[in-house]
């Protein structure tokens, strides 16, 4: 029998959702788009006849999110990010509802919603014009409908919801593969009473995977595919706990000390939740599913990445529902209810504090292309020119450059600039740091670690010609004496 709804439940739930909205919308338009967000603009504004081919050539994206963004206003940074904000806020309300239905506990549901509302990982990816907020929502819905079906609620609505949300997840991000892997692993512990369910599950999976199969087939027909993953480095074993810490609390590789209580709470919750889920694996499959989702998302990708690096923290947003609910349920199993609430409160307070500090210090901005463009335009003189790498960085720079024609006319590469009539040369490059874990506080670029590109070699050879350097969040601008260069 379902428990009665506490009188203050709707009000508290509304306050949690409003808090989550505030953390996601404050100063939303103040920060420059970063390179990946300008790819969203590029795909959203591409001619209808070229849209699919451009996405296919890029190779690393699947089309659902970018299809939804077509027709949405893209000339304003605030408006461009608002769909992710609304999806993130809807996800908070949905997690509250899902938790209440799965665990029949209104109090637990409110804690779950508060954890997501204050979660820095979810906050930042709900503030970006990228697919990650949608990926979380699709993963949460897929997991919910699967668990409802597993419990015996095999209504037509649940089957349709499961099929549609699975298709949405697969067409939003490739890492959605963790969802069916975890579901199949759970069947190993419940197959004795779920033969018929397994057959129907397989049929729905085949149907849900058809759009992705078409997409992969189209990929195989291309002669040239530009997989933009060369920046991803091979992970170390430390990347696994760092990823879980980043997802659960917002902790990153800046090693801020105020995260220590939240990290202790995270470890206690995940360990307790995992142990309890394993002990109850045949009686209560919900916790076991969350464990498998985390394991089968992280471990296979880590092993593959040892030879073909794919390991990036934000790609694992698919496991965020599992991390939060497993952690929260683990706290409540420690035997002291008030202690569980205290641990949850520590993580929530840490998340809000961390997010507020990054916003206040303007450290949440990944790449300040707007500031870089404004600085160059203000200092531009006749005879100036510029170089930039990678060439795709022209997209964000062009977005904030007032005179597009001048920028295009005075753009050179290292092979042609030597013969050009250039007095001063502006070189622009984003920070080469891969941002595997870091959510904010972009570091100053290191000129000795620019890779082996033509621009990097040119800068390294001519560092004594630097007239001025200006560092912005994630972007460095150098002004160099082109005439004095050899």
Short mmCIF file of C-alpha atoms in Angstrom, two decimals:
data_model
loop_
_atom_site.label_atom_id
_atom_site.label_comp_id
_atom_site.label_asym_id
_atom_site.label_seq_id
_atom_site.Cartn_x
_atom_site.Cartn_y
_atom_site.Cartn_z
CA UNK A 1 0.00 0.00 0.00
CA UNK A 2 1.35 3.42 -1.00
CA UNK A 3 2.18 5.73 1.85
CA UNK A 4 0.09 8.87 2.33
CA UNK A 5 1.54 12.07 0.94
CA UNK A 6 2.80 14.40 3.71
CA UNK A 7 1.04 17.75 3.76
CA UNK A 8 4.22 19.78 3.08
CA UNK A 9 5.47 17.47 0.33
CA UNK A 10 4.21 19.53 -2.69
CA UNK A 11 5.55 22.78 -1.24
CA UNK A 12 9.00 21.35 -0.45
CA UNK A 13 9.17 19.70 -3.87
CA UNK A 14 8.31 23.02 -5.53
CA UNK A 15 11.01 24.84 -3.54
CA UNK A 16 13.59 22.22 -4.56
CA UNK A 17 12.68 22.60 -8.23
CA UNK A 18 12.80 26.41 -7.99
CA UNK A 19 16.22 26.25 -6.31
CA UNK A 20 17.45 23.98 -9.07
CA UNK A 21 16.12 26.41 -11.68
CA UNK A 22 17.87 29.35 -10.03
CA UNK A 23 21.23 27.56 -9.94
CA UNK A 24 20.90 26.75 -13.64
CA UNK A 25 19.67 30.09 -14.96
CA UNK A 26 21.61 32.71 -12.94
CA UNK A 27 24.15 34.50 -15.21
CA UNK A 28 23.30 32.03 -17.97
CA UNK A 29 23.98 34.50 -20.77
CA UNK A 30 27.04 36.13 -19.22
CA UNK A 31 29.50 33.43 -20.24
CA UNK A 32 30.83 32.92 -23.73
CA UNK A 33 29.85 29.81 -25.62
CA UNK A 34 32.72 27.35 -25.67
CA UNK A 35 33.83 25.53 -28.80
CA UNK A 36 31.48 22.56 -28.43
CA UNK A 37 28.48 24.84 -27.97
CA UNK A 38 29.30 26.66 -31.20
CA UNK A 39 29.19 23.26 -32.91
CA UNK A 40 25.58 23.11 -31.73
CA UNK A 41 24.95 26.46 -33.43
CA UNK A 42 26.70 25.25 -36.56
CA UNK A 43 24.56 22.12 -36.81
CA UNK A 44 21.36 23.93 -35.83
CA UNK A 45 21.86 26.58 -38.51
CA UNK A 46 23.08 24.23 -41.25
CA UNK A 47 20.91 24.04 -44.38
CA UNK A 48 18.29 21.30 -44.09
CA UNK A 49 19.81 19.37 -46.97
CA UNK A 50 23.28 19.35 -45.37
CA UNK A 51 22.36 18.74 -41.72
CA UNK A 52 22.55 14.93 -41.67
CA UNK A 53 25.69 14.79 -43.83
CA UNK A 54 27.50 17.32 -41.64
CA UNK A 55 26.66 15.41 -38.45
CA UNK A 56 27.73 12.15 -40.06
CA UNK A 57 31.03 13.60 -41.22
CA UNK A 58 31.68 14.85 -37.69
CA UNK A 59 31.29 11.23 -36.58
CA UNK A 60 31.02 11.71 -32.80
CA UNK A 61 27.43 12.90 -32.49
CA UNK A 62 24.04 11.29 -32.90
CA UNK A 63 21.24 13.53 -34.16
CA UNK A 64 18.35 13.78 -31.69
CA UNK A 65 19.47 16.79 -29.65
CA UNK A 66 20.71 18.73 -32.66
CA UNK A 67 17.50 17.98 -34.54
CA UNK A 68 15.48 19.39 -31.64
CA UNK A 69 17.63 22.54 -31.64
CA UNK A 70 16.90 23.32 -35.29
CA UNK A 71 14.54 26.27 -35.45
CA UNK A 72 15.33 27.32 -31.88
CA UNK A 73 16.80 30.87 -31.60
CA UNK A 74 20.57 30.55 -31.80
CA UNK A 75 21.77 34.14 -32.10
CA UNK A 76 21.49 34.75 -28.36
CA UNK A 77 23.62 32.78 -25.88
CA UNK A 78 20.98 32.87 -23.14
CA UNK A 79 18.21 31.58 -25.38
CA UNK A 80 20.45 28.95 -26.94
CA UNK A 81 21.08 27.41 -23.51
CA UNK A 82 17.51 27.62 -22.22
CA UNK A 83 16.36 24.23 -23.61
CA UNK A 84 19.04 22.52 -21.52
CA UNK A 85 17.97 24.54 -18.48
CA UNK A 86 14.33 23.49 -18.85
CA UNK A 87 15.31 19.86 -19.45
CA UNK A 88 17.48 19.98 -16.33
CA UNK A 89 14.66 21.45 -14.22
CA UNK A 90 12.15 18.91 -15.55
CA UNK A 91 14.66 16.20 -14.61
CA UNK A 92 14.65 17.37 -10.98
CA UNK A 93 10.86 17.11 -10.78
CA UNK A 94 10.97 13.78 -12.59
CA UNK A 95 13.60 12.32 -10.25
CA UNK A 96 11.40 13.22 -7.27
CA UNK A 97 8.46 11.42 -8.89
CA UNK A 98 10.51 8.41 -9.99
CA UNK A 99 12.09 7.98 -6.55
CA UNK A 100 8.72 8.16 -4.81
CA UNK A 101 7.29 5.49 -7.12
CA UNK A 102 10.29 3.18 -6.99
CA UNK A 103 10.90 3.38 -3.24
CA UNK A 104 7.42 4.41 -1.98
CA UNK A 105 9.06 7.00 0.25
CA UNK A 106 8.18 10.69 -0.04
CA UNK A 107 11.03 11.75 2.20
CA UNK A 108 13.57 9.84 0.13
CA UNK A 109 12.10 11.39 -3.02
CA UNK A 110 12.61 14.91 -1.69
CA UNK A 111 16.22 14.14 -0.74
CA UNK A 112 16.82 12.75 -4.24
CA UNK A 113 15.42 15.88 -5.85
CA UNK A 114 17.51 18.11 -3.60
CA UNK A 115 20.67 16.15 -4.42
CA UNK A 116 20.07 16.61 -8.14
CA UNK A 117 19.07 20.27 -7.81
CA UNK A 118 22.37 21.01 -6.01
CA UNK A 119 24.57 18.63 -8.01
CA UNK A 120 27.32 20.70 -9.71
CA UNK A 121 27.82 18.10 -12.44
CA UNK A 122 24.17 18.30 -13.47
CA UNK A 123 24.04 22.07 -12.97
CA UNK A 124 26.85 22.80 -15.43
CA UNK A 125 25.58 20.45 -18.10
CA UNK A 126 22.11 21.92 -17.73
CA UNK A 127 23.67 25.32 -18.46
CA UNK A 128 25.24 24.25 -21.76
CA UNK A 129 23.86 24.04 -25.28
CA UNK A 130 24.96 20.41 -25.46
CA UNK A 131 23.11 17.05 -25.35
CA UNK A 132 24.03 16.03 -21.78
CA UNK A 133 20.91 17.28 -19.95
CA UNK A 134 18.75 15.48 -22.51
CA UNK A 135 20.88 12.36 -22.14
CA UNK A 136 20.32 12.36 -18.37
CA UNK A 137 16.56 12.75 -18.82
CA UNK A 138 16.36 9.93 -21.36
CA UNK A 139 18.51 7.65 -19.16
CA UNK A 140 16.35 8.34 -16.11
CA UNK A 141 13.12 7.60 -17.99
CA UNK A 142 14.54 4.44 -19.57
CA UNK A 143 15.69 3.17 -16.18
CA UNK A 144 12.35 3.97 -14.54
CA UNK A 145 10.22 2.23 -17.16
CA UNK A 146 12.51 -0.82 -17.14
CA UNK A 147 12.29 -1.14 -13.36
CA UNK A 148 8.50 -0.76 -13.46
CA UNK A 149 8.28 -3.51 -16.07
CA UNK A 150 10.59 -5.67 -13.99
CA UNK A 151 8.29 -5.23 -10.99
CA UNK A 152 5.32 -6.52 -12.95
CA UNK A 153 3.69 -3.26 -14.04
CA UNK A 154 3.66 -4.30 -17.70
CA UNK A 155 1.09 -1.86 -18.96
CA UNK A 156 0.98 -0.64 -22.54
CA UNK A 157 1.97 2.83 -21.32
CA UNK A 158 5.09 1.47 -19.60
CA UNK A 159 6.11 -0.53 -22.66
CA UNK A 160 5.66 2.48 -24.93
CA UNK A 161 7.49 4.71 -22.45
CA UNK A 162 10.35 2.23 -22.26
CA UNK A 163 10.65 1.95 -26.04
CA UNK A 164 10.45 5.69 -26.72
CA UNK A 165 12.87 6.68 -23.94
CA UNK A 166 15.33 3.96 -24.98
CA UNK A 167 15.26 5.19 -28.57
CA UNK A 168 15.77 8.77 -27.35
CA UNK A 169 18.76 7.73 -25.22
CA UNK A 170 20.41 5.79 -28.06
CA UNK A 171 19.92 8.72 -30.45
CA UNK A 172 21.31 11.23 -27.95
CA UNK A 173 24.66 9.67 -27.01
CA UNK A 174 26.60 6.50 -27.81
CA UNK A 175 27.29 5.86 -24.12
CA UNK A 176 23.61 4.96 -23.77
CA UNK A 177 24.84 1.44 -24.55
CA UNK A 178 25.32 1.08 -20.79
CA UNK A 179 21.54 1.00 -20.30
CA UNK A 180 20.74 -2.26 -22.13
CA UNK A 181 23.94 -3.84 -20.78
CA UNK A 182 22.82 -3.15 -17.20
CA UNK A 183 19.28 -4.32 -17.93
CA UNK A 184 20.50 -7.59 -19.42
CA UNK A 185 22.81 -8.13 -16.43
CA UNK A 186 19.82 -7.77 -14.08
CA UNK A 187 17.95 -10.48 -15.98
CA UNK A 188 20.66 -12.93 -14.91
CA UNK A 189 19.32 -12.62 -11.34
CA UNK A 190 15.64 -12.65 -12.26
CA UNK A 191 15.43 -14.85 -15.34
CA UNK A 192 13.64 -17.67 -13.56
CA UNK A 193 10.42 -15.64 -13.33
CA UNK A 194 10.91 -13.30 -16.26
CA UNK A 195 11.30 -15.43 -19.41
CA UNK A 196 8.38 -13.76 -21.13
CA UNK A 197 9.56 -10.32 -20.08
CA UNK A 198 13.01 -11.01 -21.49
CA UNK A 199 11.56 -11.94 -24.90
CA UNK A 200 9.47 -8.78 -25.05
CA UNK A 201 12.41 -6.73 -23.81
CA UNK A 202 14.58 -8.07 -26.64
CA UNK A 203 11.90 -7.19 -29.19
CA UNK A 204 11.56 -3.65 -27.90
CA UNK A 205 15.33 -3.25 -27.87
CA UNK A 206 15.56 -4.29 -31.50
CA UNK A 207 12.92 -1.73 -32.44
CA UNK A 208 14.52 1.00 -30.29
CA UNK A 209 17.92 0.37 -31.86
CA UNK A 210 16.69 0.63 -35.47
CA UNK A 211 17.25 4.42 -35.77
CA UNK A 212 20.78 4.06 -34.36
CA UNK A 213 21.43 1.12 -36.69
CA UNK A 214 20.43 3.32 -39.63
CA UNK A 215 22.76 6.05 -38.33
CA UNK A 216 25.71 3.68 -37.95
CA UNK A 217 25.04 2.26 -41.42
CA UNK A 218 25.18 5.78 -42.86
CA UNK A 219 28.48 6.31 -41.04
CA UNK A 220 29.98 3.24 -42.64
CA UNK A 221 29.11 4.56 -46.11
CA UNK A 222 31.23 7.69 -45.73
CA UNK A 223 34.69 7.79 -47.24
CA UNK A 224 35.96 10.31 -44.69
CA UNK A 225 34.82 10.62 -41.09
CA UNK A 226 36.38 13.19 -38.77
CA UNK A 227 36.15 11.67 -35.31
CA UNK A 228 36.94 14.63 -33.06
CA UNK A 229 38.29 12.59 -30.17
CA UNK A 230 42.02 13.01 -30.70
CA UNK A 231 42.22 15.31 -27.68
CA UNK A 232 41.17 12.53 -25.26
CA UNK A 233 44.08 11.11 -23.31
CA UNK A 234 44.58 7.57 -22.08
CA UNK A 235 43.04 7.29 -18.59
CA UNK A 236 44.73 6.07 -15.44
CA UNK A 237 43.06 3.95 -12.78
CA UNK A 238 42.66 7.16 -10.74
CA UNK A 239 40.22 8.43 -13.36
CA UNK A 240 37.57 5.96 -12.19
CA UNK A 241 37.21 7.29 -8.62
CA UNK A 242 37.70 10.85 -9.88
CA UNK A 243 34.82 10.37 -12.31
CA UNK A 244 32.52 9.01 -9.60
CA UNK A 245 33.51 11.86 -7.27
CA UNK A 246 32.95 14.42 -10.02
CA UNK A 247 29.53 13.00 -10.89
CA UNK A 248 28.37 12.55 -7.29
CA UNK A 249 29.63 15.76 -5.68
CA UNK A 250 31.22 18.00 -8.30
CA UNK A 251 34.74 17.28 -7.01
CA UNK A 252 37.40 17.77 -9.68
CA UNK A 253 41.15 17.50 -10.07
CA UNK A 254 41.71 20.89 -8.44
CA UNK A 255 41.45 18.95 -5.15
CA UNK A 256 39.55 21.60 -3.18
CA UNK A 257 39.64 20.77 0.54
CA UNK A 258 36.04 21.75 1.29
CA UNK A 259 34.94 18.68 -0.68
CA UNK A 260 36.38 16.26 1.90
CA UNK A 261 33.16 15.83 3.99
CA UNK A 262 31.11 15.37 0.81
CA UNK A 263 33.59 12.81 -0.53
CA UNK A 264 33.41 10.84 2.73
CA UNK A 265 29.62 10.90 2.46
CA UNK A 266 29.81 9.77 -1.17
CA UNK A 267 32.04 6.81 -0.34
CA UNK A 268 29.88 5.75 2.61
CA UNK A 269 26.71 5.98 0.54
CA UNK A 270 27.97 4.13 -2.52
CA UNK A 271 29.61 1.36 -0.49
CA UNK A 272 26.61 0.90 1.79
CA UNK A 273 24.17 1.06 -1.11
CA UNK A 274 26.17 -1.41 -3.19
CA UNK A 275 26.55 -3.90 -0.33
CA UNK A 276 22.85 -3.73 0.47
CA UNK A 277 21.91 -4.08 -3.21
CA UNK A 278 24.07 -7.18 -3.56
CA UNK A 279 22.69 -8.79 -0.42
CA UNK A 280 19.13 -8.16 -1.60
CA UNK A 281 19.87 -8.93 -5.26
CA UNK A 282 17.15 -11.57 -5.61
CA UNK A 283 14.47 -9.84 -3.56
CA UNK A 284 14.96 -6.21 -4.60
CA UNK A 285 16.40 -5.59 -8.06
CA UNK A 286 16.32 -1.79 -8.13
CA UNK A 287 19.60 -1.29 -6.26
CA UNK A 288 21.24 -4.07 -8.24
CA UNK A 289 20.30 -2.32 -11.48
CA UNK A 290 21.97 0.91 -10.34
CA UNK A 291 25.13 -1.02 -9.44
CA UNK A 292 25.26 -2.71 -12.84
CA UNK A 293 24.58 0.58 -14.62
CA UNK A 294 27.58 2.21 -12.95
CA UNK A 295 29.89 -0.77 -13.43
CA UNK A 296 28.94 -1.51 -17.04
CA UNK A 297 29.18 2.14 -18.06
CA UNK A 298 32.57 2.87 -16.51
CA UNK A 299 34.61 -0.34 -16.58
CA UNK A 300 34.23 -1.33 -20.28
CA UNK A 301 34.96 2.22 -21.43
CA UNK A 302 38.02 2.35 -19.18
CA UNK A 303 39.36 -0.90 -20.65
CA UNK A 304 38.69 0.20 -24.22
CA UNK A 305 40.31 3.56 -23.50
CA UNK A 306 43.61 1.94 -22.61
CA UNK A 307 44.12 1.50 -26.37
CA UNK A 308 41.49 3.83 -27.88
CA UNK A 309 40.89 6.70 -25.42
CA UNK A 310 37.19 7.55 -24.92
CA UNK A 311 37.13 8.23 -21.18
CA UNK A 312 35.62 11.67 -20.49
CA UNK A 313 33.65 12.43 -17.32
CA UNK A 314 30.69 14.19 -18.92
CA UNK A 315 29.98 11.21 -21.18
CA UNK A 316 29.03 9.25 -18.04
CA UNK A 317 26.06 11.42 -17.12
CA UNK A 318 24.06 8.29 -17.96
CA UNK A 319 25.01 6.89 -14.53
CA UNK A 320 24.10 10.00 -12.52
CA UNK A 321 20.61 8.70 -11.57
CA UNK A 322 22.19 5.51 -10.29
CA UNK A 323 24.93 7.29 -8.35
CA UNK A 324 22.47 9.58 -6.58
CA UNK A 325 19.87 6.94 -5.74
CA UNK A 326 22.37 4.26 -4.77
CA UNK A 327 24.23 6.74 -2.57
CA UNK A 328 21.03 8.06 -0.99
CA UNK A 329 19.60 4.61 -0.32
CA UNK A 330 22.95 3.57 1.10
CA UNK A 331 22.86 6.42 3.62
CA UNK A 332 19.41 5.39 4.76
CA UNK A 333 20.64 1.81 5.32
CA UNK A 334 23.36 2.84 7.74
CA UNK A 335 20.96 2.40 10.64
CA UNK A 336 20.65 5.98 11.78
CA UNK A 337 18.04 7.92 9.80
CA UNK A 338 19.23 11.29 11.08
CA UNK A 339 22.77 10.33 10.13
CA UNK A 340 21.62 9.63 6.58
CA UNK A 341 19.92 13.02 6.42
CA UNK A 342 23.09 14.66 7.73
CA UNK A 343 25.21 13.04 5.02
CA UNK A 344 22.73 14.08 2.35
CA UNK A 345 22.72 17.61 3.73
CA UNK A 346 26.52 17.78 3.59
CA UNK A 347 26.57 16.81 -0.11
CA UNK A 348 23.74 19.25 -0.94
CA UNK A 349 25.35 22.15 0.94
CA UNK A 350 28.72 21.43 -0.67
CA UNK A 351 27.16 21.37 -4.12
CA UNK A 352 25.36 24.68 -3.64
CA UNK A 353 28.46 26.31 -2.13
CA UNK A 354 30.74 25.08 -4.89
CA UNK A 355 28.35 26.17 -7.64
CA UNK A 356 27.82 29.58 -6.07
CA UNK A 357 31.58 30.12 -5.68
CA UNK A 358 32.29 29.24 -9.31
CA UNK A 359 29.54 31.60 -10.48
CA UNK A 360 30.71 34.39 -8.19
CA UNK A 361 34.34 34.03 -9.29
CA UNK A 362 33.31 33.54 -12.95
CA UNK A 363 35.28 30.28 -12.97
CA UNK A 364 32.47 28.29 -14.57
CA UNK A 365 33.21 29.74 -18.02
CA UNK A 366 35.12 27.20 -20.09
CA UNK A 367 36.36 29.44 -22.92
CA UNK A 368 35.95 33.23 -23.00
CA UNK A 369 35.87 33.71 -26.79
CA UNK A 370 33.80 36.88 -26.39
CA UNK A 371 36.51 38.53 -24.28
CA UNK A 372 39.27 37.37 -26.64
CA UNK A 373 37.47 38.76 -29.68
CA UNK A 374 36.72 42.09 -27.96
CA UNK A 375 40.37 42.43 -26.85
CA UNK A 376 41.79 41.83 -30.34
CA UNK A 377 39.31 44.18 -32.01
CA UNK A 378 40.08 46.93 -29.51
CA UNK A 379 43.86 46.62 -30.12
CA UNK A 380 43.74 45.94 -33.88
CA UNK A 381 45.96 48.09 -36.13
CA UNK A 382 46.39 48.32 -39.92
CA UNK A 383 48.74 45.59 -41.12
CA UNK A 384 47.68 43.17 -38.39
CA UNK A 385 46.70 39.58 -39.14
CA UNK A 386 45.99 36.49 -37.10
CA UNK A 387 46.41 32.72 -36.97
CA UNK A 388 44.29 30.26 -35.03
CA UNK A 389 44.32 26.50 -34.42
CA UNK A 390 42.45 24.30 -34.49
CA UNK A 391 40.65 25.80 -37.49
CA UNK A 392 37.30 24.94 -35.89
CA UNK A 393 38.06 27.61 -33.31
CA UNK A 394 37.05 30.08 -36.00
CA UNK A 395 33.43 29.20 -35.17
CA UNK A 396 33.39 30.71 -31.65
CA UNK A 397 35.66 33.59 -32.65
CA UNK A 398 33.44 34.53 -35.59
CA UNK A 399 30.40 34.49 -33.33
CA UNK A 400 31.80 37.34 -31.25
CA UNK A 401 33.76 39.23 -33.94
CA UNK A 402 32.00 42.37 -35.17
CA UNK A 403 33.70 42.57 -38.58
CA UNK A 404 33.55 39.08 -40.11
CA UNK A 405 34.91 40.22 -43.47
CA UNK A 406 38.09 41.69 -41.94
CA UNK A 407 38.66 38.59 -39.86
CA UNK A 408 38.37 36.28 -42.86
CA UNK A 409 40.52 38.54 -45.04
CA UNK A 410 43.37 38.70 -42.54
CA UNK A 411 43.42 35.02 -41.55
CA UNK A 412 46.64 33.15 -42.33
CA UNK A 413 48.22 29.82 -41.57
CA UNK A 414 51.88 29.20 -40.63
CA UNK A 415 52.80 28.28 -44.23
CA UNK A 416 51.53 31.52 -45.81
CA UNK A 417 52.04 34.17 -43.18
CA UNK A 418 55.81 34.43 -43.76
CA UNK A 419 55.28 35.68 -47.31
CA UNK A 420 52.42 38.03 -46.40
CA UNK A 421 52.67 41.75 -45.71
CA UNK A 422 51.97 41.46 -42.01
CA UNK A 423 53.34 43.80 -39.37
CA UNK A 424 51.87 42.25 -36.24
CA UNK A 425 50.40 38.82 -35.85
CA UNK A 426 47.70 37.78 -33.41
CA UNK A 427 47.73 34.11 -32.48
CA UNK A 428 44.71 32.65 -30.73
CA UNK A 429 44.42 29.20 -29.23
CA UNK A 430 42.25 27.46 -26.64
CA UNK A 431 43.72 25.82 -23.59
CA UNK A 432 44.89 22.33 -24.53
CA UNK A 433 43.70 20.86 -21.23
CA UNK A 434 41.22 18.07 -21.95
CA UNK A 435 38.78 18.91 -19.12
CA UNK A 436 38.16 15.24 -18.36
CA UNK A 437 37.03 16.08 -14.82
CA UNK A 438 37.26 19.83 -14.28
CA UNK A 439 33.92 21.67 -14.27
CA UNK A 440 35.32 25.14 -13.74
CA UNK A 441 38.43 27.17 -13.03
CA UNK A 442 40.06 26.82 -16.50
CA UNK A 443 43.82 27.00 -16.25
CA UNK A 444 46.27 29.29 -18.03
CA UNK A 445 47.54 27.76 -21.27
CA UNK A 446 51.09 26.43 -21.27
CA UNK A 447 53.03 27.46 -24.38
CA UNK A 448 55.34 24.48 -24.01
CA UNK A 449 52.42 22.06 -24.23
CA UNK A 450 50.69 23.07 -27.45
CA UNK A 451 51.15 19.80 -29.30
CA UNK A 452 52.68 19.39 -32.76
CA UNK A 453 50.36 21.53 -34.86
CA UNK A 454 51.78 24.04 -37.32
CA UNK A 455 50.74 26.97 -35.16
CA UNK A 456 52.24 25.39 -32.04
CA UNK A 457 55.56 24.89 -33.80
CA UNK A 458 55.50 28.45 -35.13
CA UNK A 459 54.83 29.89 -31.69
CA UNK A 460 57.50 27.71 -30.06
CA UNK A 461 60.06 28.81 -32.63
CA UNK A 462 59.19 32.50 -32.27
CA UNK A 463 58.50 32.93 -28.57
CA UNK A 464 61.08 35.72 -28.36
CA UNK A 465 58.90 37.78 -30.74
CA UNK A 466 55.95 37.96 -28.34
CA UNK A 467 54.90 41.58 -27.80
CA UNK A 468 51.95 40.93 -25.51
CA UNK A 469 50.03 38.08 -23.99
CA UNK A 470 46.50 38.09 -22.64
CA UNK A 471 44.93 35.07 -20.93
CA UNK A 472 41.18 34.67 -20.71
CA UNK A 473 39.21 31.74 -19.35
CA UNK A 474 40.40 28.83 -21.46
CA UNK A 475 41.71 31.01 -24.31
CA UNK A 476 45.11 32.64 -24.78
CA UNK A 477 45.90 35.51 -27.15
CA UNK A 478 49.46 36.37 -28.20
CA UNK A 479 50.52 39.46 -30.15
CA UNK A 480 53.76 38.80 -32.05
CA UNK A 481 56.13 40.91 -34.15
CA UNK A 482 55.75 39.29 -37.56
CA UNK A 483 58.43 41.39 -39.28
CA UNK A 484 61.11 40.42 -36.80
CA UNK A 485 60.34 36.72 -37.12
CA UNK A 486 62.85 34.72 -39.20
#
